[in-house]
CSV table of C-alpha atoms in Angstrom, one decimal:
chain,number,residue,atom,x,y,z
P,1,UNK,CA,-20.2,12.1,-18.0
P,2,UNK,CA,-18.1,9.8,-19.4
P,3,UNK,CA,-14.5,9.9,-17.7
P,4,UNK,CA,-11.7,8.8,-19.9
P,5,UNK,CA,-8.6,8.3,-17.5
P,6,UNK,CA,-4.6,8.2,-19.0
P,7,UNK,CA,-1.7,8.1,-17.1
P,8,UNK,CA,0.0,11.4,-16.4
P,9,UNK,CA,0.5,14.7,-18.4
P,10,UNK,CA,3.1,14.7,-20.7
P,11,UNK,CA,5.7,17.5,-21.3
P,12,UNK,CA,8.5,17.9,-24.2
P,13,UNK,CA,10.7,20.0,-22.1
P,14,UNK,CA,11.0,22.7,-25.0
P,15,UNK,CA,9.1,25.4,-22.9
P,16,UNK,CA,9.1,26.8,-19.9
P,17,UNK,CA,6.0,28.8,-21.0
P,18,UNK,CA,3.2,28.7,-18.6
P,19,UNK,CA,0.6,28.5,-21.8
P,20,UNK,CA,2.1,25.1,-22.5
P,21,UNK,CA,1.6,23.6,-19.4
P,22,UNK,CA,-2.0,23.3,-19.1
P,23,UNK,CA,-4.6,22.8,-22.0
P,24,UNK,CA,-8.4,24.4,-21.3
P,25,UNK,CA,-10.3,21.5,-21.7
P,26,UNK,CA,-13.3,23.0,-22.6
P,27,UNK,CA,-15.4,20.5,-24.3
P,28,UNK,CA,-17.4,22.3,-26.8
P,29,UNK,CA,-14.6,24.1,-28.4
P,30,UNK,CA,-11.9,21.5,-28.5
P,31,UNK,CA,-10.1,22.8,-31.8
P,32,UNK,CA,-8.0,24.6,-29.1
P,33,UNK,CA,-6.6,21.8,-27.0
P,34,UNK,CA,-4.0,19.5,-27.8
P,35,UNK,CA,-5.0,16.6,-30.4
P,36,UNK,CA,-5.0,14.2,-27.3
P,37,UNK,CA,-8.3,15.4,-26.4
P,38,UNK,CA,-10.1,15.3,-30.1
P,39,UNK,CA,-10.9,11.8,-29.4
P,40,UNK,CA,-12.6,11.9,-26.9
P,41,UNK,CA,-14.6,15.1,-28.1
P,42,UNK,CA,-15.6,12.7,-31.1
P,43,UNK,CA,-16.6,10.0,-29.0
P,44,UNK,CA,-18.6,12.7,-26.9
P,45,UNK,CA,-20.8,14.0,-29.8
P,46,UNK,CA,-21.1,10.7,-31.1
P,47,UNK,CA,-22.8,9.1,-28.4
P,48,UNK,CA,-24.6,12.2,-26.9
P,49,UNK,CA,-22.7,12.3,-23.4
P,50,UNK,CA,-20.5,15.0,-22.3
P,51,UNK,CA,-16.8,14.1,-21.1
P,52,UNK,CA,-14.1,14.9,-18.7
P,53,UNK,CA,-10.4,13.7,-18.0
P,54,UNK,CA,-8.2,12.8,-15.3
P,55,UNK,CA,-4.6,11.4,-15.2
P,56,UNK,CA,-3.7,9.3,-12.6
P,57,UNK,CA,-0.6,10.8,-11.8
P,58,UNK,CA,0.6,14.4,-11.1
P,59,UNK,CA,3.9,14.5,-12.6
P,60,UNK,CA,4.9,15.3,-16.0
P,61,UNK,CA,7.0,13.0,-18.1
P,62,UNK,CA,7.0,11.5,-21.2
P,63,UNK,CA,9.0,8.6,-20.7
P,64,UNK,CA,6.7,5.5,-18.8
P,65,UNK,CA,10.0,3.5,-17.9
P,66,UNK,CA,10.5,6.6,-15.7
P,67,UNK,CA,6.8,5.4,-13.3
P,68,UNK,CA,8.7,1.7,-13.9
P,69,UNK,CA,11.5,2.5,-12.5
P,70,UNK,CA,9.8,4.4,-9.1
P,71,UNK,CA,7.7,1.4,-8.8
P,72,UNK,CA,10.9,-0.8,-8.1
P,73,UNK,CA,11.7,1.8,-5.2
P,74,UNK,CA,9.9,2.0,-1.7
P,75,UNK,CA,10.0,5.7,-1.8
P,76,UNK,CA,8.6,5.2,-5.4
P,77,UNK,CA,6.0,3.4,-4.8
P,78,UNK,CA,5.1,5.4,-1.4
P,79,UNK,CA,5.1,8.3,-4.2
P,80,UNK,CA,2.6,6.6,-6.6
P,81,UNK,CA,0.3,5.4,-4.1
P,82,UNK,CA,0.2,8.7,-2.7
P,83,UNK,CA,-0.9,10.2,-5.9
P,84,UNK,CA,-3.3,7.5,-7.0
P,85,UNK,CA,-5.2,7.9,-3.4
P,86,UNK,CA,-6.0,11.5,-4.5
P,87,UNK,CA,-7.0,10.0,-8.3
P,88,UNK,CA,-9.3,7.6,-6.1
P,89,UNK,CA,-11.1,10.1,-4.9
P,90,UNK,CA,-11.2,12.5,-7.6
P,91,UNK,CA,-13.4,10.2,-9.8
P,92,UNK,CA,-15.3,9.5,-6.4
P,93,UNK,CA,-16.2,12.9,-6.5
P,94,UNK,CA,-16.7,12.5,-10.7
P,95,UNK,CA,-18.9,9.9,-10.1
P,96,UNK,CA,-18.5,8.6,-13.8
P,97,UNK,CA,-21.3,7.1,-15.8
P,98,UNK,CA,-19.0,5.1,-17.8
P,99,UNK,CA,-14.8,5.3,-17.4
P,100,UNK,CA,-12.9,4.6,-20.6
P,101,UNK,CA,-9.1,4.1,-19.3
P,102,UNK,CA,-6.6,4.6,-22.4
P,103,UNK,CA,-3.8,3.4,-21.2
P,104,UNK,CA,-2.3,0.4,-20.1
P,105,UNK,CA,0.1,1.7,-17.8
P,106,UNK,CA,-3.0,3.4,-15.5
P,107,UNK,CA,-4.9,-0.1,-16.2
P,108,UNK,CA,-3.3,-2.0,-14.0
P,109,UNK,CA,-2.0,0.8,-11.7
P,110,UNK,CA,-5.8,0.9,-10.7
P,111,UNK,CA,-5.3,-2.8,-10.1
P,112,UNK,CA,-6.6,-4.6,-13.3
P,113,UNK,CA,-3.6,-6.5,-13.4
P,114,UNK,CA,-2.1,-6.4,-10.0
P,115,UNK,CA,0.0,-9.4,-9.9
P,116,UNK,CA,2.2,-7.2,-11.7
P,117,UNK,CA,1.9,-4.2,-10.4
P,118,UNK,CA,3.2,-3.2,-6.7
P,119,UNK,CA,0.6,-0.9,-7.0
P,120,UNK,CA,-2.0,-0.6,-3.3
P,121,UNK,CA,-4.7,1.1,-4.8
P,122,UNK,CA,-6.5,-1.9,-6.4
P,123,UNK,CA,-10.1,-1.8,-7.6
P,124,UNK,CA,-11.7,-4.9,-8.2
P,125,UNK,CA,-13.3,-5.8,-11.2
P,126,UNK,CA,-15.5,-8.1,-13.0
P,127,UNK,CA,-16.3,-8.4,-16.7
P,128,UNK,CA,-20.5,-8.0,-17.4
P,129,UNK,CA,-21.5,-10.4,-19.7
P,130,UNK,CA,-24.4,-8.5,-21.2
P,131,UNK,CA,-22.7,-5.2,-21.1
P,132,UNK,CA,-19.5,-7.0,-22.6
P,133,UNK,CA,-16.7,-4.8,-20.6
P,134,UNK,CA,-16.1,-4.4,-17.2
P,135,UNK,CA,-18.0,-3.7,-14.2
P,136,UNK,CA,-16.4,-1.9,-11.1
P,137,UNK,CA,-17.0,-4.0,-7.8
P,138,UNK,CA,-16.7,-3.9,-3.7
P,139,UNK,CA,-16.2,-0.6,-3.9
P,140,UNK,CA,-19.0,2.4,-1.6
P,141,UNK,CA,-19.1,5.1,-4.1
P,142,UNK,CA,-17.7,3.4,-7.8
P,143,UNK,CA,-19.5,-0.1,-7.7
P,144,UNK,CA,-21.1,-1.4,-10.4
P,145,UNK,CA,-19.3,1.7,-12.8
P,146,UNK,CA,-19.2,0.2,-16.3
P,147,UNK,CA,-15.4,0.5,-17.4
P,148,UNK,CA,-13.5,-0.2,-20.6
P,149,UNK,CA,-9.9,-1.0,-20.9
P,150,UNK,CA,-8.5,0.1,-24.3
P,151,UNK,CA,-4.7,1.5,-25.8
P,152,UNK,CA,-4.2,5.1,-27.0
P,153,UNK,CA,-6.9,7.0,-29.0
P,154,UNK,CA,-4.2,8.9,-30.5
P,155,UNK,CA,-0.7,9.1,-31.4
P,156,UNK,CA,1.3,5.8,-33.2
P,157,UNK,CA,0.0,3.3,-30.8
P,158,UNK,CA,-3.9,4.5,-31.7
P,159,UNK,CA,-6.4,1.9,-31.6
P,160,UNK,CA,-6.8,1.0,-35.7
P,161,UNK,CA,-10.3,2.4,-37.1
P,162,UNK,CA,-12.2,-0.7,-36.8
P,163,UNK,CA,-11.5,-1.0,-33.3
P,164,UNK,CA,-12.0,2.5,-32.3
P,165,UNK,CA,-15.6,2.4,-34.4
P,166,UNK,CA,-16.3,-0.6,-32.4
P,167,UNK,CA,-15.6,1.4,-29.3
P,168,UNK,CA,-17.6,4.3,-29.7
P,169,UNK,CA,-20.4,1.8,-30.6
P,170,UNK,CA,-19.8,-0.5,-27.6
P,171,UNK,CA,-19.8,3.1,-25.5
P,172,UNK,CA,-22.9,4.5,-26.5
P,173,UNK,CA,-24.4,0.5,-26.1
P,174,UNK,CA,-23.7,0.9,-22.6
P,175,UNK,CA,-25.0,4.4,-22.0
P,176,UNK,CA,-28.5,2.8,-23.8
């Protein structure tokens, strides 16, 4: 399937009910989950692929300066890495045809950017010229997984129109 990856749940702190803790992401009746998901429900129908979703991290928070501020902290960062060994392996197990990571905060803590990130879980990667996005690489069970860096699908920082029609296309170009 196609594995779109953010950063960590979120949680508004209103409600300590357990039904607002967890959404049921199943796919085919996504009218019930939280409007994070419809994007990637869309992009799911309209390139013929089924989906799933991780976050990298465990903990809920709204607030990114909050992972920021652990990463500037050896116990933080012990934290993190602790939690991004388990992602790792979790889209291991996945085994993704095509990741779609919507954040930029999980982009470079998978090590896209890791000159400034104190991150230790780096992938490597390396952009496919005829595929036009990245390729994962030097890495036993992921290499060669296609995988596109973009911003938010949803919410005020949402990718404008053009660029998320351009990204479903670019998707389903790949998966051809």
């Amino acid at each position: 399937s196609i594995l779109f990856i953010g950063i960590n749940p979120s949680f508004d702190g209103k409600s300590n009910n357990i039904e607002t803790k967890f959404y049921d992401l199943n796919q085919f009746d996504c009218k019930s989950n939280h409007k994070y998901f419809s994007k990637f429900q869309d992009i799911s129908t309209k390139v013929n692929e089924s989906w799933s979703h991780i976050d990298l991290l465990y903990f809920r928070e709204t607030n990114q300066n909050f992972i920021k501020k652990l990463l500037n902290d050896e116990v933080g960062i012990e934290f993190i890495d602790r939690q991004l060994e388990i992602s790792i392996k979790m889209i291991e197990k996945i085994n993704p045809k095509i990741i779609v990571v919507n954040n930029t905060m999980a982009r470079n803590l998978l090590g896209f950017n890791n000159k400034s990130d104190k991150s230790r879980k780096d992938l490597e990667f390396t952009f496919d010229n005829n595929l036009g996005t990245y390729r994962i690489v030097n890495h036993p069970n992921l290499n060669d997984t296609p995988i596109f860096f973009t911003s938010m699908l949803t919410g005020q920082r949402a990718l404008d129109l053009g660029s998320y029609e351009r990204l479903v296309w670019h998707i389903g170009f790949v998966l051809d």
